[in-house]
Backbone as numpy.savetxt, mean C-alpha at the origin, in Angstrom:
# Nx Ny Nz CAx CAy CAz Cx Cy Cz
7.26 10.91 -38.28 6.96 11.20 -36.90 5.69 10.44 -36.45
4.79 10.28 -37.40 3.56 9.56 -37.09 3.85 8.13 -36.67
4.90 7.54 -37.23 5.29 6.17 -36.85 5.75 6.12 -35.40
6.49 7.13 -34.96 6.93 7.20 -33.56 5.72 7.28 -32.63
4.79 8.16 -32.95 3.60 8.30 -32.11 2.78 7.02 -32.07
2.59 6.41 -33.21 1.82 5.17 -33.29 2.52 4.05 -32.51
3.84 3.99 -32.59 4.61 2.98 -31.85 4.47 3.17 -30.35
4.57 4.41 -29.90 4.42 4.69 -28.46 3.02 4.33 -27.98
2.02 4.67 -28.75 0.65 4.33 -28.40 0.46 2.82 -28.34
0.97 2.12 -29.34 0.84 0.65 -29.37 1.60 0.01 -28.21
2.80 0.52 -27.88 3.57 -0.01 -26.76 2.81 0.15 -25.45
2.22 1.32 -25.24 1.45 1.56 -24.02 0.23 0.67 -23.92
-0.47 0.51 -25.02 -1.66 -0.36 -25.01 -1.25 -1.81 -24.77
-0.17 -2.24 -25.38 0.32 -3.60 -25.19 0.73 -3.83 -23.73
1.44 -2.86 -23.15 1.82 -2.96 -21.74 0.59 -3.08 -20.85
-0.43 -2.27 -21.11 -1.65 -2.31 -20.31 -2.33 -3.67 -20.40
-2.43 -4.19 -21.63 -3.09 -5.48 -21.82 -2.30 -6.59 -21.12
-1.01 -6.61 -21.31 -0.18 -7.66 -20.70 -0.21 -7.56 -19.18
-0.12 -6.36 -18.64 -0.08 -6.23 -17.18 -1.44 -6.55 -16.55
-2.53 -6.21 -17.21 -3.85 -6.49 -16.64 -4.20 -7.97 -16.77
-3.99 -8.53 -17.95 -4.41 -9.91 -18.19 -3.41 -10.92 -17.64
-2.12 -10.68 -17.89 -1.11 -11.67 -17.54 -0.22 -11.28 -16.37
-0.44 -10.12 -15.76 0.46 -9.61 -14.72 0.70 -10.56 -13.57
-0.36 -11.01 -12.92 -0.21 -11.92 -11.77 0.35 -13.26 -12.20
-0.12 -13.75 -13.33 0.34 -15.04 -13.81 1.83 -15.01 -14.13
2.28 -13.98 -14.83 3.71 -13.84 -15.15 4.54 -13.67 -13.89
4.03 -12.91 -12.95 4.74 -12.68 -11.69 4.98 -14.00 -10.96
3.97 -14.84 -10.91 4.12 -16.12 -10.23 4.98 -17.09 -11.04
4.86 -17.06 -12.36 5.63 -17.96 -13.21 7.12 -17.65 -13.16
7.45 -16.39 -13.09 8.86 -15.98 -13.07 9.48 -16.10 -11.69
8.68 -16.11 -10.65 9.12 -16.25 -9.26 10.30 -15.34 -8.94
10.18 -14.07 -9.28 11.22 -13.09 -8.92 12.40 -13.04 -9.86
12.37 -13.76 -10.98 13.51 -13.79 -11.91 13.77 -12.42 -12.52
12.74 -11.60 -12.61 12.91 -10.28 -13.22 12.92 -9.15 -12.18
13.19 -9.47 -10.93 13.22 -8.45 -9.88 14.28 -7.39 -10.13
15.34 -7.74 -10.84 16.39 -6.78 -11.11 15.90 -5.64 -12.00
14.78 -5.82 -12.68 14.23 -4.78 -13.54 13.42 -3.74 -12.78
13.06 -4.04 -11.55 12.24 -3.10 -10.79 13.06 -1.87 -10.43
12.41 -0.73 -10.52 13.09 0.53 -10.26 13.07 0.80 -8.76
14.23 1.02 -8.19 14.33 1.36 -6.78 14.61 2.85 -6.67
13.85 3.62 -7.36 14.04 5.06 -7.37 12.78 5.76 -6.91
12.64 7.00 -7.34 11.43 7.74 -6.96 10.17 7.04 -7.45
9.11 7.18 -6.67 7.85 6.49 -7.01 7.25 6.99 -8.31
7.55 8.24 -8.71 6.96 8.74 -9.95 7.59 8.09 -11.17
8.64 7.29 -11.00 9.23 6.55 -12.10 8.72 5.11 -12.16
7.58 4.87 -11.56 7.01 3.52 -11.59 6.60 3.18 -13.02
6.58 1.89 -13.37 6.17 1.50 -14.73 4.80 2.03 -15.12
3.87 2.06 -14.18 2.52 2.56 -14.48 2.58 4.01 -14.94
3.37 4.83 -14.24 3.48 6.24 -14.60 4.23 6.43 -15.91
5.34 5.71 -16.07 6.14 5.85 -17.29 5.37 5.40 -18.53
4.76 4.24 -18.46 4.02 3.75 -19.63 2.75 4.56 -19.86
2.17 5.10 -18.80 1.03 6.01 -18.98 1.46 7.26 -19.75
2.63 7.79 -19.41 3.15 8.95 -20.12 3.50 8.64 -21.56
4.11 7.48 -21.79 4.48 7.07 -23.16 3.21 6.90 -24.01
2.19 6.29 -23.43 0.93 6.11 -24.15 0.28 7.46 -24.46
0.29 8.35 -23.48 -0.29 9.68 -23.70 0.50 10.44 -24.76
1.82 10.31 -24.75 2.66 10.96 -25.76 2.28 10.46 -27.15
2.16 9.17 -27.30 1.81 8.60 -28.59 0.42 9.00 -29.05
-0.54 8.92 -28.16 -1.91 9.26 -28.53 -2.07 10.74 -28.84
-1.49 11.60 -28.00 -1.60 13.05 -28.22 -0.88 13.44 -29.51
0.31 12.90 -29.70 1.07 13.22 -30.91 0.34 12.77 -32.16
-0.24 11.59 -32.11 -0.98 11.07 -33.27 -2.20 11.96 -33.58
-2.93 12.32 -32.55 -4.12 13.17 -32.77 -3.73 14.57 -33.25
-2.69 15.15 -32.65 -2.26 16.49 -33.07 -1.74 16.48 -34.50
-1.07 15.42 -34.89 -0.54 15.32 -36.26 -1.68 15.22 -37.27
-2.66 14.38 -36.96 -3.74 14.13 -37.91 -4.79 15.25 -37.96
-5.07 15.88 -36.83 -6.21 16.79 -36.76 -5.85 18.27 -36.62
-4.57 18.60 -36.65 -4.18 20.01 -36.62 -3.17 20.28 -37.74
-2.94 21.54 -38.00 -1.95 21.90 -39.02 -0.70 22.48 -38.36
-0.45 22.09 -37.11 0.72 22.59 -36.39 1.99 21.97 -36.97
3.10 22.68 -36.77 4.40 22.17 -37.22 4.82 20.95 -36.43
5.77 20.20 -37.00 6.21 18.93 -36.41 6.77 19.12 -35.00
7.62 20.13 -34.79 8.24 20.33 -33.48 7.25 20.86 -32.45
6.29 21.63 -32.89 5.24 22.09 -31.98 4.39 20.90 -31.53
4.09 20.00 -32.44 3.33 18.79 -32.11 4.09 17.95 -31.09
5.39 17.77 -31.31 6.21 16.98 -30.37 6.23 17.66 -29.00
6.41 18.97 -28.97 6.44 19.71 -27.70 5.11 19.58 -26.97
4.01 19.78 -27.67 2.69 19.65 -27.05 2.44 18.21 -26.58
2.86 17.23 -27.35 2.68 15.83 -26.96 3.49 15.51 -25.69
4.69 16.06 -25.60 5.51 15.86 -24.39 4.84 16.50 -23.19
4.33 17.72 -23.35 3.64 18.40 -22.24 2.39 17.64 -21.81
1.63 17.13 -22.77 0.44 16.34 -22.45 0.85 15.04 -21.75
1.93 14.42 -22.20 2.41 13.18 -21.58 2.83 13.43 -20.14
3.53 14.52 -19.90 3.95 14.85 -18.53 2.73 15.10 -17.65
1.75 15.84 -18.17 0.55 16.14 -17.39 -0.24 14.87 -17.08
-0.43 14.01 -18.07 -1.19 12.78 -17.83 -0.40 11.78 -16.97
0.92 11.74 -17.15 1.75 10.90 -16.29 1.66 11.35 -14.84
1.68 12.67 -14.61 1.54 13.20 -13.26 0.15 12.88 -12.71
-0.87 12.97 -13.55 -2.22 12.64 -13.11 -2.31 11.17 -12.70
-1.72 10.29 -13.49 -1.71 8.86 -13.14 -1.00 8.66 -11.81
0.11 9.35 -11.62 0.87 9.21 -10.38 0.06 9.69 -9.18
-0.47 10.91 -9.26 -1.15 11.49 -8.10 -2.55 10.93 -7.87
-3.21 10.45 -8.91 -4.57 9.95 -8.74 -4.67 8.44 -8.59
-3.60 7.70 -8.96 -3.66 6.24 -8.88 -2.48 5.65 -8.11
-1.26 5.88 -8.59 -0.09 5.21 -8.01 0.11 5.60 -6.55
0.14 6.88 -6.26 0.41 7.33 -4.89 -0.68 6.89 -3.91
-1.96 7.05 -4.23 -2.98 6.55 -3.29 -2.90 5.04 -3.08
-2.55 4.28 -4.12 -2.45 2.83 -3.97 -1.27 2.44 -3.08
-0.18 3.21 -3.14 0.96 2.92 -2.26 0.57 3.10 -0.80
-0.27 4.07 -0.54 -0.65 4.38 0.84 -1.85 3.58 1.33
-2.44 2.77 0.47 -3.67 2.07 0.86 -3.43 0.68 1.41
-2.20 0.27 1.54 -1.93 -1.08 2.02 -2.46 -1.23 3.43
-3.18 -2.29 3.65 -3.74 -2.58 4.95 -3.19 -3.92 5.40
-2.51 -3.92 6.50 -1.83 -5.13 6.92 -2.33 -5.55 8.30
-2.30 -6.86 8.54 -2.63 -7.36 9.87 -1.36 -7.70 10.65
-0.22 -7.39 10.07 1.05 -7.68 10.73 1.26 -6.73 11.90
1.82 -7.25 12.98 2.14 -6.43 14.14 3.24 -7.14 14.92
3.86 -6.41 15.82 4.81 -7.02 16.74 4.22 -6.88 18.14
4.62 -7.74 19.03 4.12 -7.64 20.40 4.53 -6.32 21.01
5.74 -5.85 20.71 6.21 -4.58 21.27 5.31 -3.41 20.84
4.74 -3.50 19.63 3.89 -2.42 19.15 2.54 -2.36 19.87
2.22 -3.37 20.66 0.95 -3.39 21.38 0.98 -2.57 22.67
2.16 -2.17 23.12 2.26 -1.36 24.34 1.47 -0.07 24.15
0.61 0.23 25.13 -0.21 1.43 25.07 -1.57 1.23 24.44
-1.85 0.05 23.92 -3.15 -0.19 23.28 -4.18 -0.67 24.29
-5.43 -0.42 23.95 -6.53 -0.86 24.81 -7.00 -2.24 24.37
-7.49 -3.01 25.33 -8.00 -4.33 25.02 -9.08 -4.73 26.00
-9.54 -5.96 25.84 -10.59 -6.50 26.70 -10.16 -7.87 27.18
-10.36 -8.14 28.45 -9.99 -9.42 29.04 -10.98 -10.48 28.57
-10.45 -11.57 27.99 -11.30 -12.67 27.56 -11.25 -13.83 28.53
-10.11 -14.02 29.17 -9.96 -15.02 30.23 -9.45 -14.26 31.46
-10.17 -14.31 32.57 -9.79 -13.52 33.75 -8.32 -13.70 34.13
-7.72 -12.61 34.59 -6.30 -12.61 34.94 -6.17 -12.61 36.46
-5.58 -13.66 37.03 -5.38 -13.68 38.49 -4.26 -12.71 38.89
-4.13 -12.45 40.17 -3.13 -11.48 40.65 -1.71 -11.90 40.28
-1.41 -13.19 40.32 -0.04 -13.63 40.05 0.05 -14.64 38.91
-0.99 -14.80 38.15 -0.97 -15.77 37.06 -1.20 -15.12 35.71
-1.70 -15.93 34.79 -1.90 -15.46 33.43 -3.35 -15.63 33.00
-3.77 -14.74 32.13 -5.08 -14.81 31.51 -4.92 -14.46 30.03
-5.97 -13.95 29.45 -5.90 -13.63 28.03 -6.65 -12.33 27.76
-6.09 -11.55 26.84 -6.75 -10.32 26.42 -6.92 -10.31 24.91
-7.97 -9.61 24.45 -8.22 -9.44 23.03 -7.92 -7.98 22.69
-7.08 -7.79 21.67 -6.64 -6.45 21.30 -6.79 -6.27 19.80
-7.20 -5.07 19.36 -7.23 -4.73 17.93 -5.81 -4.49 17.48
-5.43 -5.17 16.41 -4.09 -5.00 15.84 -4.23 -4.97 14.33
-3.86 -3.87 13.72 -3.98 -3.76 12.28 -5.44 -3.80 11.87
-5.76 -4.70 10.94 -7.13 -4.80 10.43 -7.94 -5.87 11.15
-7.38 -6.46 12.19 -8.09 -7.54 12.87 -7.91 -7.45 14.37
-8.18 -8.56 15.02 -7.99 -8.65 16.47 -7.06 -9.81 16.76
-6.41 -9.74 17.89 -5.52 -10.81 18.32 -5.73 -11.09 19.80
-5.66 -12.35 20.16 -5.72 -12.76 21.56 -4.31 -13.06 22.02
-3.94 -12.49 23.15 -2.58 -12.65 23.66 -2.60 -13.02 25.14
-1.55 -13.71 25.56 -1.38 -14.06 26.97 -1.08 -12.78 27.73
-1.72 -12.63 28.89 -1.55 -11.40 29.66 -1.41 -11.70 31.14
-0.73 -10.79 31.82 -0.58 -10.85 33.27 -0.89 -9.47 33.83
-1.22 -9.42 35.10 -1.57 -8.15 35.73 -0.30 -7.38 36.06
-0.20 -6.16 35.57 0.96 -5.31 35.85 0.96 -4.89 37.31
-0.23 -4.62 37.86 -0.36 -4.15 39.25 -0.46 -5.31 40.24
-0.42 -6.54 39.76 -0.60 -7.75 40.56 -1.91 -7.72 41.33
-2.96 -7.26 40.61 -4.33 -7.26 41.10 -5.14 -8.13 40.16
-6.08 -8.92 40.66 -6.90 -9.73 39.75 -7.75 -8.83 38.84
-7.91 -9.27 37.59 -8.72 -8.52 36.63 -9.78 -9.48 36.09
-11.05 -9.08 36.21 -12.15 -9.96 35.81 -12.34 -9.98 34.29
-13.06 -10.98 33.83 -13.37 -11.09 32.41 -14.20 -9.91 31.93
-14.05 -9.52 30.69 -14.73 -8.40 30.05 -14.25 -7.03 30.53
-13.24 -6.99 31.41 -12.72 -5.71 31.88 -11.90 -5.06 30.77
-11.95 -3.75 30.72 -11.13 -3.00 29.76 -9.75 -2.79 30.37
-8.71 -3.05 29.56 -7.35 -2.94 30.06 -6.48 -2.17 29.06
-5.35 -1.70 29.54 -4.35 -1.07 28.70 -3.05 -1.85 28.88
-2.35 -2.05 27.77 -1.08 -2.77 27.83 -0.01 -1.79 28.32
0.59 -2.11 29.47 1.60 -1.23 30.06 2.98 -1.57 29.52
3.29 -2.86 29.46 4.59 -3.27 28.91 4.50 -4.70 28.38
5.50 -5.07 27.60 5.58 -6.41 27.03 6.93 -6.99 27.42
6.90 -8.16 28.09 8.13 -8.85 28.47 7.95 -10.33 28.23
8.93 -10.95 27.62 8.94 -12.40 27.42 7.64 -12.91 26.77
7.17 -12.23 25.77 5.96 -12.58 25.02 4.68 -12.54 25.85
4.70 -11.81 26.95 3.52 -11.65 27.80 3.18 -10.17 27.87
1.89 -9.85 27.71 1.44 -8.47 27.84 1.12 -8.21 29.30
1.71 -7.21 29.89 1.40 -6.82 31.26 0.41 -5.67 31.18
-0.79 -5.90 31.74 -1.89 -4.97 31.57 -2.38 -4.43 32.90
-3.02 -3.27 32.83 -3.70 -2.68 33.98 -5.13 -2.37 33.58
-6.03 -2.54 34.55 -7.44 -2.25 34.28 -7.63 -0.74 34.17
-8.48 -0.34 33.24 -8.78 1.08 33.08 -10.29 1.28 33.23
-10.63 2.45 33.74 -12.03 2.81 33.89 -12.33 3.82 32.81
-13.13 3.44 31.82 -13.41 4.30 30.68 -14.63 5.17 30.87
-15.28 5.13 32.03 -16.47 5.96 32.24 -16.02 7.40 32.49
-16.83 8.33 31.98 -16.46 9.76 32.08 -17.14 10.39 33.24
């Protein structure tokens, strides 16, 4: 049984070393050749969680075998429980927060409707100007026209009312209370 625990521990350590040191390099070298291996299932079955559990199983089983006088099946049961607990900890403390931490600057023009911005190039009553709007983690400058067909001066605060034909139609807003 000690061989099983030692093998699981070694497999987990090897996975950690390979993924940390060679992960990005292998990913680029393979160019998606191993995409079929990725799990499209629940997030708790991610490789990080699974290999974390396998490593914990091996380490706990090895320590319980060497440092306690418990029976073989009790050691296996305790090692499985420890593996599940540590796998869950890895999932809830690392994997899940990392999934939710993605910060993107991607946006669509349609998603800008209702957002506030600032006029960078004055907008004439019937022509076009430019507005600066926060989108994602950055800012974007977009072509804009007056929704109310009223001129809007530079530095004015505006709200995007609608988006048509890649043009933001904006109205001036008064933000003073």
